[in-house]
Amino acid sequence: MGERTIYFLFTDTGTYLSKMINLCTNQSLNHVSISFDPELKEIYSFGRKQPRNPFTGGFIREDPQGDFMKNANSAIYSYTVSESDCDVIIHHIKEIEAEKDTYKFNFIGLLGVLFQIEINRRNALFCSQFVATVLRDLEHFQLPKPACFTTPADIRTHEGMQLIYQGKLSNYFVNTERKIMKREEKRSLILLLSAKVKRFVIK
């Protein structure tokens, strides 16, 4: 059975809401999203549907290079799962995405985390609750708390998580583009050398 790598993006945008959450949790980087490629082409989470309005939240596909997120402090972690586990995670995400208009952001649930009161609301999730929910069936990613109490820090510190980047989110994409360019240059050089070798052999 093959393996797949999934990616977790932790961010702090510096908004008043994120500062309040940081104060409540005594942690930074209190927003978490999940992706399935190192270029972060598709990122899923629960958060603001409109970047300038913190009160219109729900299921979202985030734009990490948009104005709202590009200057965020961030940390990106990778985690290896089996192909079947990856398919399960994607299935759970697609189920929620298919019903996204019925979901909302679980603001009340954040208070439950602060005061350690279990609050489970129908079709309402906050970001780390969403990630914990879509990971719930993974045998090797069992979190120590119910999803309604799970924080980004609980996910970030899980055994097996590998830190691959920390810093301004915009710089990650600059570094990634450079790596892609170098990889393409190396591939082009190999193809060129291969073609020359073939011509030499034919002669």
mmCIF file with all atom_site columns, C-alpha atoms in Angstrom:
data_model
loop_
_atom_site.group_PDB
_atom_site.id
_atom_site.type_symbol
_atom_site.label_atom_id
_atom_site.label_alt_id
_atom_site.label_comp_id
_atom_site.label_asym_id
_atom_site.label_entity_id
_atom_site.label_seq_id
_atom_site.pdbx_PDB_ins_code
_atom_site.Cartn_x
_atom_site.Cartn_y
_atom_site.Cartn_z
_atom_site.occupancy
_atom_site.B_iso_or_equiv
_atom_site.pdbx_formal_charge
_atom_site.auth_seq_id
_atom_site.auth_comp_id
_atom_site.auth_asym_id
_atom_site.auth_atom_id
_atom_site.pdbx_PDB_model_num
ATOM 1   C CA . MET A 1 1   ? 0.000   0.000  0.000   1.00 0.00 ? 1   MET A CA 1
ATOM 2   C CA . GLY A 1 2   ? 1.366   3.409  -0.990  1.00 0.00 ? 2   GLY A CA 1
ATOM 3   C CA . GLU A 1 3   ? 1.782   6.494  1.157   1.00 0.00 ? 3   GLU A CA 1
ATOM 4   C CA . ARG A 1 4   ? 0.611   10.070 0.786   1.00 0.00 ? 4   ARG A CA 1
ATOM 5   C CA . THR A 1 5   ? 1.700   13.277 2.464   1.00 0.00 ? 5   THR A CA 1
ATOM 6   C CA . ILE A 1 6   ? -0.856  15.700 3.854   1.00 0.00 ? 6   ILE A CA 1
ATOM 7   C CA . TYR A 1 7   ? -0.062  19.248 4.905   1.00 0.00 ? 7   TYR A CA 1
ATOM 8   C CA . PHE A 1 8   ? -1.246  21.390 7.792   1.00 0.00 ? 8   PHE A CA 1
ATOM 9   C CA . LEU A 1 9   ? -1.017  25.168 7.578   1.00 0.00 ? 9   LEU A CA 1
ATOM 10  C CA . PHE A 1 10  ? -1.034  27.065 10.885  1.00 0.00 ? 10  PHE A CA 1
ATOM 11  C CA . THR A 1 11  ? -1.429  30.838 10.653  1.00 0.00 ? 11  THR A CA 1
ATOM 12  C CA . ASP A 1 12  ? -1.790  34.001 12.685  1.00 0.00 ? 12  ASP A CA 1
ATOM 13  C CA . THR A 1 13  ? -3.164  36.897 10.659  1.00 0.00 ? 13  THR A CA 1
ATOM 14  C CA . GLY A 1 14  ? -2.865  39.429 13.465  1.00 0.00 ? 14  GLY A CA 1
ATOM 15  C CA . THR A 1 15  ? -6.559  40.352 13.454  1.00 0.00 ? 15  THR A CA 1
ATOM 16  C CA . TYR A 1 16  ? -8.402  41.328 16.637  1.00 0.00 ? 16  TYR A CA 1
ATOM 17  C CA . LEU A 1 17  ? -10.154 37.949 16.637  1.00 0.00 ? 17  LEU A CA 1
ATOM 18  C CA . SER A 1 18  ? -6.895  36.016 16.309  1.00 0.00 ? 18  SER A CA 1
ATOM 19  C CA . LYS A 1 19  ? -5.332  38.117 19.080  1.00 0.00 ? 19  LYS A CA 1
ATOM 20  C CA . MET A 1 20  ? -8.299  37.326 21.324  1.00 0.00 ? 20  MET A CA 1
ATOM 21  C CA . ILE A 1 21  ? -7.977  33.590 20.586  1.00 0.00 ? 21  ILE A CA 1
ATOM 22  C CA . ASN A 1 22  ? -4.223  33.757 21.233  1.00 0.00 ? 22  ASN A CA 1
ATOM 23  C CA . LEU A 1 23  ? -4.932  35.333 24.607  1.00 0.00 ? 23  LEU A CA 1
ATOM 24  C CA . CYS A 1 24  ? -7.530  32.688 25.490  1.00 0.00 ? 24  CYS A CA 1
ATOM 25  C CA . THR A 1 25  ? -5.360  29.736 24.474  1.00 0.00 ? 25  THR A CA 1
ATOM 26  C CA . ASN A 1 26  ? -1.991  31.199 25.482  1.00 0.00 ? 26  ASN A CA 1
ATOM 27  C CA . GLN A 1 27  ? -0.740  30.001 22.090  1.00 0.00 ? 27  GLN A CA 1
ATOM 28  C CA . SER A 1 28  ? 0.023   31.585 18.729  1.00 0.00 ? 28  SER A CA 1
ATOM 29  C CA . LEU A 1 29  ? -0.797  30.295 15.227  1.00 0.00 ? 29  LEU A CA 1
ATOM 30  C CA . ASN A 1 30  ? -4.372  29.565 16.234  1.00 0.00 ? 30  ASN A CA 1
ATOM 31  C CA . HIS A 1 31  ? -5.798  28.904 12.792  1.00 0.00 ? 31  HIS A CA 1
ATOM 32  C CA . VAL A 1 32  ? -5.292  25.559 11.066  1.00 0.00 ? 32  VAL A CA 1
ATOM 33  C CA . SER A 1 33  ? -6.065  24.390 7.542   1.00 0.00 ? 33  SER A CA 1
ATOM 34  C CA . ILE A 1 34  ? -5.441  21.129 5.693   1.00 0.00 ? 34  ILE A CA 1
ATOM 35  C CA . SER A 1 35  ? -4.048  20.555 2.199   1.00 0.00 ? 35  SER A CA 1
ATOM 36  C CA . PHE A 1 36  ? -2.855  17.658 0.045   1.00 0.00 ? 36  PHE A CA 1
ATOM 37  C CA . ASP A 1 37  ? -0.013  19.189 -1.962  1.00 0.00 ? 37  ASP A CA 1
ATOM 38  C CA . PRO A 1 38  ? 3.159   21.083 -0.995  1.00 0.00 ? 38  PRO A CA 1
ATOM 39  C CA . GLU A 1 39  ? 2.215   24.035 -3.213  1.00 0.00 ? 39  GLU A CA 1
ATOM 40  C CA . LEU A 1 40  ? -0.968  24.448 -1.105  1.00 0.00 ? 40  LEU A CA 1
ATOM 41  C CA . LYS A 1 41  ? -3.103  24.793 -4.227  1.00 0.00 ? 41  LYS A CA 1
ATOM 42  C CA . GLU A 1 42  ? -6.211  23.670 -2.350  1.00 0.00 ? 42  GLU A CA 1
ATOM 43  C CA . ILE A 1 43  ? -6.535  24.458 1.343   1.00 0.00 ? 43  ILE A CA 1
ATOM 44  C CA . TYR A 1 44  ? -9.609  23.593 3.397   1.00 0.00 ? 44  TYR A CA 1
ATOM 45  C CA . SER A 1 45  ? -10.722 24.983 6.733   1.00 0.00 ? 45  SER A CA 1
ATOM 46  C CA . PHE A 1 46  ? -13.456 26.782 8.637   1.00 0.00 ? 46  PHE A CA 1
ATOM 47  C CA . GLY A 1 47  ? -13.028 30.524 8.813   1.00 0.00 ? 47  GLY A CA 1
ATOM 48  C CA . ARG A 1 48  ? -14.084 33.807 7.259   1.00 0.00 ? 48  ARG A CA 1
ATOM 49  C CA . LYS A 1 49  ? -16.100 33.587 4.080   1.00 0.00 ? 49  LYS A CA 1
ATOM 50  C CA . GLN A 1 50  ? -15.414 37.291 3.574   1.00 0.00 ? 50  GLN A CA 1
ATOM 51  C CA . PRO A 1 51  ? -11.897 38.351 4.651   1.00 0.00 ? 51  PRO A CA 1
ATOM 52  C CA . ARG A 1 52  ? -13.003 41.714 6.063   1.00 0.00 ? 52  ARG A CA 1
ATOM 53  C CA . ASN A 1 53  ? -15.958 40.316 7.992   1.00 0.00 ? 53  ASN A CA 1
ATOM 54  C CA . PRO A 1 54  ? -15.081 37.993 10.921  1.00 0.00 ? 54  PRO A CA 1
ATOM 55  C CA . PHE A 1 55  ? -18.749 37.149 11.544  1.00 0.00 ? 55  PHE A CA 1
ATOM 56  C CA . THR A 1 56  ? -19.537 35.442 8.215   1.00 0.00 ? 56  THR A CA 1
ATOM 57  C CA . GLY A 1 57  ? -17.781 32.142 8.795   1.00 0.00 ? 57  GLY A CA 1
ATOM 58  C CA . GLY A 1 58  ? -18.123 28.594 7.580   1.00 0.00 ? 58  GLY A CA 1
ATOM 59  C CA . PHE A 1 59  ? -16.479 26.031 5.327   1.00 0.00 ? 59  PHE A CA 1
ATOM 60  C CA . ILE A 1 60  ? -13.919 27.687 3.062   1.00 0.00 ? 60  ILE A CA 1
ATOM 61  C CA . ARG A 1 61  ? -11.225 27.052 0.485   1.00 0.00 ? 61  ARG A CA 1
ATOM 62  C CA . GLU A 1 62  ? -8.534  29.500 1.457   1.00 0.00 ? 62  GLU A CA 1
ATOM 63  C CA . ASP A 1 63  ? -6.346  31.625 -0.777  1.00 0.00 ? 63  ASP A CA 1
ATOM 64  C CA . PRO A 1 64  ? -2.912  31.621 0.889   1.00 0.00 ? 64  PRO A CA 1
ATOM 65  C CA . GLN A 1 65  ? -1.575  34.197 -1.556  1.00 0.00 ? 65  GLN A CA 1
ATOM 66  C CA . GLY A 1 66  ? -4.488  36.592 -1.146  1.00 0.00 ? 66  GLY A CA 1
ATOM 67  C CA . ASP A 1 67  ? -4.172  39.896 0.714   1.00 0.00 ? 67  ASP A CA 1
ATOM 68  C CA . PHE A 1 68  ? -5.730  38.519 3.897   1.00 0.00 ? 68  PHE A CA 1
ATOM 69  C CA . MET A 1 69  ? -3.297  35.634 4.402   1.00 0.00 ? 69  MET A CA 1
ATOM 70  C CA . LYS A 1 70  ? -0.096  36.340 2.482   1.00 0.00 ? 70  LYS A CA 1
ATOM 71  C CA . ASN A 1 71  ? 1.533   38.363 5.281   1.00 0.00 ? 71  ASN A CA 1
ATOM 72  C CA . ALA A 1 72  ? 0.422   36.009 8.058   1.00 0.00 ? 72  ALA A CA 1
ATOM 73  C CA . ASN A 1 73  ? 2.920   34.396 10.391  1.00 0.00 ? 73  ASN A CA 1
ATOM 74  C CA . SER A 1 74  ? 2.776   30.710 9.583   1.00 0.00 ? 74  SER A CA 1
ATOM 75  C CA . ALA A 1 75  ? 4.082   27.220 10.156  1.00 0.00 ? 75  ALA A CA 1
ATOM 76  C CA . ILE A 1 76  ? 3.592   24.356 7.716   1.00 0.00 ? 76  ILE A CA 1
ATOM 77  C CA . TYR A 1 77  ? 3.771   20.746 8.820   1.00 0.00 ? 77  TYR A CA 1
ATOM 78  C CA . SER A 1 78  ? 3.645   17.530 6.832   1.00 0.00 ? 78  SER A CA 1
ATOM 79  C CA . TYR A 1 79  ? 2.308   14.170 7.952   1.00 0.00 ? 79  TYR A CA 1
ATOM 80  C CA . THR A 1 80  ? 2.501   10.819 6.172   1.00 0.00 ? 80  THR A CA 1
ATOM 81  C CA . VAL A 1 81  ? -0.599  8.640  5.847   1.00 0.00 ? 81  VAL A CA 1
ATOM 82  C CA . SER A 1 82  ? -1.571  5.623  3.779   1.00 0.00 ? 82  SER A CA 1
ATOM 83  C CA . GLU A 1 83  ? -3.356  6.167  0.466   1.00 0.00 ? 83  GLU A CA 1
ATOM 84  C CA . SER A 1 84  ? -6.540  4.687  1.910   1.00 0.00 ? 84  SER A CA 1
ATOM 85  C CA . ASP A 1 85  ? -6.413  7.038  4.920   1.00 0.00 ? 85  ASP A CA 1
ATOM 86  C CA . CYS A 1 86  ? -5.889  9.988  2.586   1.00 0.00 ? 86  CYS A CA 1
ATOM 87  C CA . ASP A 1 87  ? -8.941  8.921  0.579   1.00 0.00 ? 87  ASP A CA 1
ATOM 88  C CA . VAL A 1 88  ? -10.978 8.790  3.805   1.00 0.00 ? 88  VAL A CA 1
ATOM 89  C CA . ILE A 1 89  ? -9.942  12.341 4.755   1.00 0.00 ? 89  ILE A CA 1
ATOM 90  C CA . ILE A 1 90  ? -10.796 13.667 1.294   1.00 0.00 ? 90  ILE A CA 1
ATOM 91  C CA . HIS A 1 91  ? -14.160 11.861 1.433   1.00 0.00 ? 91  HIS A CA 1
ATOM 92  C CA . HIS A 1 92  ? -15.026 13.551 4.750   1.00 0.00 ? 92  HIS A CA 1
ATOM 93  C CA . ILE A 1 93  ? -14.032 16.963 3.376   1.00 0.00 ? 93  ILE A CA 1
ATOM 94  C CA . LYS A 1 94  ? -16.105 16.477 0.232   1.00 0.00 ? 94  LYS A CA 1
ATOM 95  C CA . GLU A 1 95  ? -19.116 15.467 2.345   1.00 0.00 ? 95  GLU A CA 1
ATOM 96  C CA . ILE A 1 96  ? -18.904 18.741 4.261   1.00 0.00 ? 96  ILE A CA 1
ATOM 97  C CA . GLU A 1 97  ? -18.191 20.743 1.103   1.00 0.00 ? 97  GLU A CA 1
ATOM 98  C CA . ALA A 1 98  ? -21.299 19.291 -0.562  1.00 0.00 ? 98  ALA A CA 1
ATOM 99  C CA . GLU A 1 99  ? -23.388 20.671 2.318   1.00 0.00 ? 99  GLU A CA 1
ATOM 100 C CA . LYS A 1 100 ? -21.305 23.816 2.890   1.00 0.00 ? 100 LYS A CA 1
ATOM 101 C CA . ASP A 1 101 ? -24.295 26.158 2.732   1.00 0.00 ? 101 ASP A CA 1
ATOM 102 C CA . THR A 1 102 ? -25.743 24.458 5.817   1.00 0.00 ? 102 THR A CA 1
ATOM 103 C CA . TYR A 1 103 ? -22.527 24.834 7.845   1.00 0.00 ? 103 TYR A CA 1
ATOM 104 C CA . LYS A 1 104 ? -21.460 27.825 9.915   1.00 0.00 ? 104 LYS A CA 1
ATOM 105 C CA . PHE A 1 105 ? -18.521 28.813 12.068  1.00 0.00 ? 105 PHE A CA 1
ATOM 106 C CA . ASN A 1 106 ? -18.801 27.596 15.652  1.00 0.00 ? 106 ASN A CA 1
ATOM 107 C CA . PHE A 1 107 ? -18.132 30.807 17.594  1.00 0.00 ? 107 PHE A CA 1
ATOM 108 C CA . ILE A 1 108 ? -19.934 29.454 20.650  1.00 0.00 ? 108 ILE A CA 1
ATOM 109 C CA . GLY A 1 109 ? -17.727 26.369 20.512  1.00 0.00 ? 109 GLY A CA 1
ATOM 110 C CA . LEU A 1 110 ? -14.650 28.577 21.040  1.00 0.00 ? 110 LEU A CA 1
ATOM 111 C CA . LEU A 1 111 ? -16.115 29.604 24.381  1.00 0.00 ? 111 LEU A CA 1
ATOM 112 C CA . GLY A 1 112 ? -16.571 25.926 25.157  1.00 0.00 ? 112 GLY A CA 1
ATOM 113 C CA . VAL A 1 113 ? -12.838 25.400 24.616  1.00 0.00 ? 113 VAL A CA 1
ATOM 114 C CA . LEU A 1 114 ? -12.016 28.344 26.872  1.00 0.00 ? 114 LEU A CA 1
ATOM 115 C CA . PHE A 1 115 ? -14.262 27.189 29.730  1.00 0.00 ? 115 PHE A CA 1
ATOM 116 C CA . GLN A 1 116 ? -13.922 23.442 29.025  1.00 0.00 ? 116 GLN A CA 1
ATOM 117 C CA . ILE A 1 117 ? -17.646 23.018 28.427  1.00 0.00 ? 117 ILE A CA 1
ATOM 118 C CA . GLU A 1 118 ? -18.528 20.469 25.766  1.00 0.00 ? 118 GLU A CA 1
ATOM 119 C CA . ILE A 1 119 ? -20.606 22.219 23.118  1.00 0.00 ? 119 ILE A CA 1
ATOM 120 C CA . ASN A 1 120 ? -21.542 20.173 20.053  1.00 0.00 ? 120 ASN A CA 1
ATOM 121 C CA . ARG A 1 121 ? -23.657 22.133 17.585  1.00 0.00 ? 121 ARG A CA 1
ATOM 122 C CA . ARG A 1 122 ? -25.190 20.671 14.450  1.00 0.00 ? 122 ARG A CA 1
ATOM 123 C CA . ASN A 1 123 ? -23.327 21.761 11.307  1.00 0.00 ? 123 ASN A CA 1
ATOM 124 C CA . ALA A 1 124 ? -21.129 24.234 13.180  1.00 0.00 ? 124 ALA A CA 1
ATOM 125 C CA . LEU A 1 125 ? -17.355 23.867 13.434  1.00 0.00 ? 125 LEU A CA 1
ATOM 126 C CA . PHE A 1 126 ? -14.300 25.983 14.159  1.00 0.00 ? 126 PHE A CA 1
ATOM 127 C CA . CYS A 1 127 ? -11.052 25.375 12.277  1.00 0.00 ? 127 CYS A CA 1
ATOM 128 C CA . SER A 1 128 ? -9.335  22.813 14.520  1.00 0.00 ? 128 SER A CA 1
ATOM 129 C CA . GLN A 1 129 ? -12.658 21.095 15.219  1.00 0.00 ? 129 GLN A CA 1
ATOM 130 C CA . PHE A 1 130 ? -13.087 20.709 11.456  1.00 0.00 ? 130 PHE A CA 1
ATOM 131 C CA . VAL A 1 131 ? -9.591  19.237 11.014  1.00 0.00 ? 131 VAL A CA 1
ATOM 132 C CA . ALA A 1 132 ? -10.084 16.874 13.960  1.00 0.00 ? 132 ALA A CA 1
ATOM 133 C CA . THR A 1 133 ? -13.429 15.799 12.488  1.00 0.00 ? 133 THR A CA 1
ATOM 134 C CA . VAL A 1 134 ? -12.064 14.894 9.052   1.00 0.00 ? 134 VAL A CA 1
ATOM 135 C CA . LEU A 1 135 ? -9.172  13.007 10.702  1.00 0.00 ? 135 LEU A CA 1
ATOM 136 C CA . ARG A 1 136 ? -11.390 11.113 13.137  1.00 0.00 ? 136 ARG A CA 1
ATOM 137 C CA . ASP A 1 137 ? -11.200 7.733  11.365  1.00 0.00 ? 137 ASP A CA 1
ATOM 138 C CA . LEU A 1 138 ? -7.404  7.597  11.129  1.00 0.00 ? 138 LEU A CA 1
ATOM 139 C CA . GLU A 1 139 ? -6.059  4.915  13.428  1.00 0.00 ? 139 GLU A CA 1
ATOM 140 C CA . HIS A 1 140 ? -2.647  6.583  13.733  1.00 0.00 ? 140 HIS A CA 1
ATOM 141 C CA . PHE A 1 141 ? -3.896  10.136 14.262  1.00 0.00 ? 141 PHE A CA 1
ATOM 142 C CA . GLN A 1 142 ? -5.948  9.839  17.412  1.00 0.00 ? 142 GLN A CA 1
ATOM 143 C CA . LEU A 1 143 ? -6.106  13.142 19.258  1.00 0.00 ? 143 LEU A CA 1
ATOM 144 C CA . PRO A 1 144 ? -6.276  13.134 23.073  1.00 0.00 ? 144 PRO A CA 1
ATOM 145 C CA . LYS A 1 145 ? -9.419  15.288 23.202  1.00 0.00 ? 145 LYS A CA 1
ATOM 146 C CA . PRO A 1 146 ? -12.868 15.318 21.611  1.00 0.00 ? 146 PRO A CA 1
ATOM 147 C CA . ALA A 1 147 ? -13.034 17.398 18.426  1.00 0.00 ? 147 ALA A CA 1
ATOM 148 C CA . CYS A 1 148 ? -14.963 20.130 20.248  1.00 0.00 ? 148 CYS A CA 1
ATOM 149 C CA . PHE A 1 149 ? -11.962 20.694 22.576  1.00 0.00 ? 149 PHE A CA 1
ATOM 150 C CA . THR A 1 150 ? -9.190  20.250 20.007  1.00 0.00 ? 150 THR A CA 1
ATOM 151 C CA . THR A 1 151 ? -6.949  23.269 19.436  1.00 0.00 ? 151 THR A CA 1
ATOM 152 C CA . PRO A 1 152 ? -4.463  23.900 16.605  1.00 0.00 ? 152 PRO A CA 1
ATOM 153 C CA . ALA A 1 153 ? -1.661  23.284 19.137  1.00 0.00 ? 153 ALA A CA 1
ATOM 154 C CA . ASP A 1 154 ? -3.025  19.772 19.811  1.00 0.00 ? 154 ASP A CA 1
ATOM 155 C CA . ILE A 1 155 ? -2.737  18.998 16.101  1.00 0.00 ? 155 ILE A CA 1
ATOM 156 C CA . ARG A 1 156 ? 0.629   20.713 15.686  1.00 0.00 ? 156 ARG A CA 1
ATOM 157 C CA . THR A 1 157 ? 2.255   18.734 18.502  1.00 0.00 ? 157 THR A CA 1
ATOM 158 C CA . HIS A 1 158 ? 0.915   15.339 17.434  1.00 0.00 ? 158 HIS A CA 1
ATOM 159 C CA . GLU A 1 159 ? 3.569   12.652 17.085  1.00 0.00 ? 159 GLU A CA 1
ATOM 160 C CA . GLY A 1 160 ? 4.796   12.306 13.520  1.00 0.00 ? 160 GLY A CA 1
ATOM 161 C CA . MET A 1 161 ? 4.201   15.891 12.465  1.00 0.00 ? 161 MET A CA 1
ATOM 162 C CA . GLN A 1 162 ? 7.182   17.316 10.544  1.00 0.00 ? 162 GLN A CA 1
ATOM 163 C CA . LEU A 1 163 ? 7.836   21.065 10.444  1.00 0.00 ? 163 LEU A CA 1
ATOM 164 C CA . ILE A 1 164 ? 8.788   22.018 6.880   1.00 0.00 ? 164 ILE A CA 1
ATOM 165 C CA . TYR A 1 165 ? 8.470   25.814 7.030   1.00 0.00 ? 165 TYR A CA 1
ATOM 166 C CA . GLN A 1 166 ? 8.065   28.624 9.541   1.00 0.00 ? 166 GLN A CA 1
ATOM 167 C CA . GLY A 1 167 ? 7.852   32.329 8.745   1.00 0.00 ? 167 GLY A CA 1
ATOM 168 C CA . LYS A 1 168 ? 5.832   34.741 6.637   1.00 0.00 ? 168 LYS A CA 1
ATOM 169 C CA . LEU A 1 169 ? 3.468   32.781 4.414   1.00 0.00 ? 169 LEU A CA 1
ATOM 170 C CA . SER A 1 170 ? 4.365   34.818 1.316   1.00 0.00 ? 170 SER A CA 1
ATOM 171 C CA . ASN A 1 171 ? 8.010   33.750 1.628   1.00 0.00 ? 171 ASN A CA 1
ATOM 172 C CA . TYR A 1 172 ? 7.015   30.086 1.545   1.00 0.00 ? 172 TYR A CA 1
ATOM 173 C CA . PHE A 1 173 ? 5.663   30.487 -1.976  1.00 0.00 ? 173 PHE A CA 1
ATOM 174 C CA . VAL A 1 174 ? 8.789   32.342 -3.103  1.00 0.00 ? 174 VAL A CA 1
ATOM 175 C CA . ASN A 1 175 ? 10.908  29.440 -1.801  1.00 0.00 ? 175 ASN A CA 1
ATOM 176 C CA . THR A 1 176 ? 8.573   26.860 -3.346  1.00 0.00 ? 176 THR A CA 1
ATOM 177 C CA . GLU A 1 177 ? 8.715   28.547 -6.764  1.00 0.00 ? 177 GLU A CA 1
ATOM 178 C CA . ARG A 1 178 ? 12.516  28.563 -6.617  1.00 0.00 ? 178 ARG A CA 1
ATOM 179 C CA . LYS A 1 179 ? 12.564  24.844 -5.821  1.00 0.00 ? 179 LYS A CA 1
ATOM 180 C CA . ILE A 1 180 ? 10.205  24.119 -8.720  1.00 0.00 ? 180 ILE A CA 1
ATOM 181 C CA . MET A 1 181 ? 12.377  26.178 -11.087 1.00 0.00 ? 181 MET A CA 1
ATOM 182 C CA . LYS A 1 182 ? 15.524  24.339 -9.961  1.00 0.00 ? 182 LYS A CA 1
ATOM 183 C CA . ARG A 1 183 ? 13.760  20.992 -10.378 1.00 0.00 ? 183 ARG A CA 1
ATOM 184 C CA . GLU A 1 184 ? 12.648  21.944 -13.895 1.00 0.00 ? 184 GLU A CA 1
ATOM 185 C CA . GLU A 1 185 ? 16.143  23.184 -14.785 1.00 0.00 ? 185 GLU A CA 1
ATOM 186 C CA . LYS A 1 186 ? 17.624  19.891 -13.567 1.00 0.00 ? 186 LYS A CA 1
ATOM 187 C CA . ARG A 1 187 ? 15.035  17.912 -15.543 1.00 0.00 ? 187 ARG A CA 1
ATOM 188 C CA . SER A 1 188 ? 15.760  19.932 -18.689 1.00 0.00 ? 188 SER A CA 1
ATOM 189 C CA . LEU A 1 189 ? 19.506  19.368 -18.265 1.00 0.00 ? 189 LEU A CA 1
ATOM 190 C CA . ILE A 1 190 ? 18.994  15.615 -17.870 1.00 0.00 ? 190 ILE A CA 1
ATOM 191 C CA . LEU A 1 191 ? 16.818  15.505 -21.007 1.00 0.00 ? 191 LEU A CA 1
ATOM 192 C CA . LEU A 1 192 ? 19.400  17.522 -22.933 1.00 0.00 ? 192 LEU A CA 1
ATOM 193 C CA . LEU A 1 193 ? 22.252  15.249 -21.862 1.00 0.00 ? 193 LEU A CA 1
ATOM 194 C CA . SER A 1 194 ? 20.165  12.176 -22.637 1.00 0.00 ? 194 SER A CA 1
ATOM 195 C CA . ALA A 1 195 ? 19.445  13.468 -26.143 1.00 0.00 ? 195 ALA A CA 1
ATOM 196 C CA . LYS A 1 196 ? 23.150  14.165 -26.753 1.00 0.00 ? 196 LYS A CA 1
ATOM 197 C CA . VAL A 1 197 ? 24.115  10.697 -25.530 1.00 0.00 ? 197 VAL A CA 1
ATOM 198 C CA . LYS A 1 198 ? 21.558  9.120  -27.870 1.00 0.00 ? 198 LYS A CA 1
ATOM 199 C CA . ARG A 1 199 ? 22.907  11.086 -30.846 1.00 0.00 ? 199 ARG A CA 1
ATOM 200 C CA . PHE A 1 200 ? 26.457  10.049 -29.939 1.00 0.00 ? 200 PHE A CA 1
ATOM 201 C CA . VAL A 1 201 ? 25.477  6.376  -29.700 1.00 0.00 ? 201 VAL A CA 1
ATOM 202 C CA . ILE A 1 202 ? 23.663  6.497  -33.037 1.00 0.00 ? 202 ILE A CA 1
ATOM 203 C CA . LYS A 1 203 ? 26.747  8.008  -34.702 1.00 0.00 ? 203 LYS A CA 1
#
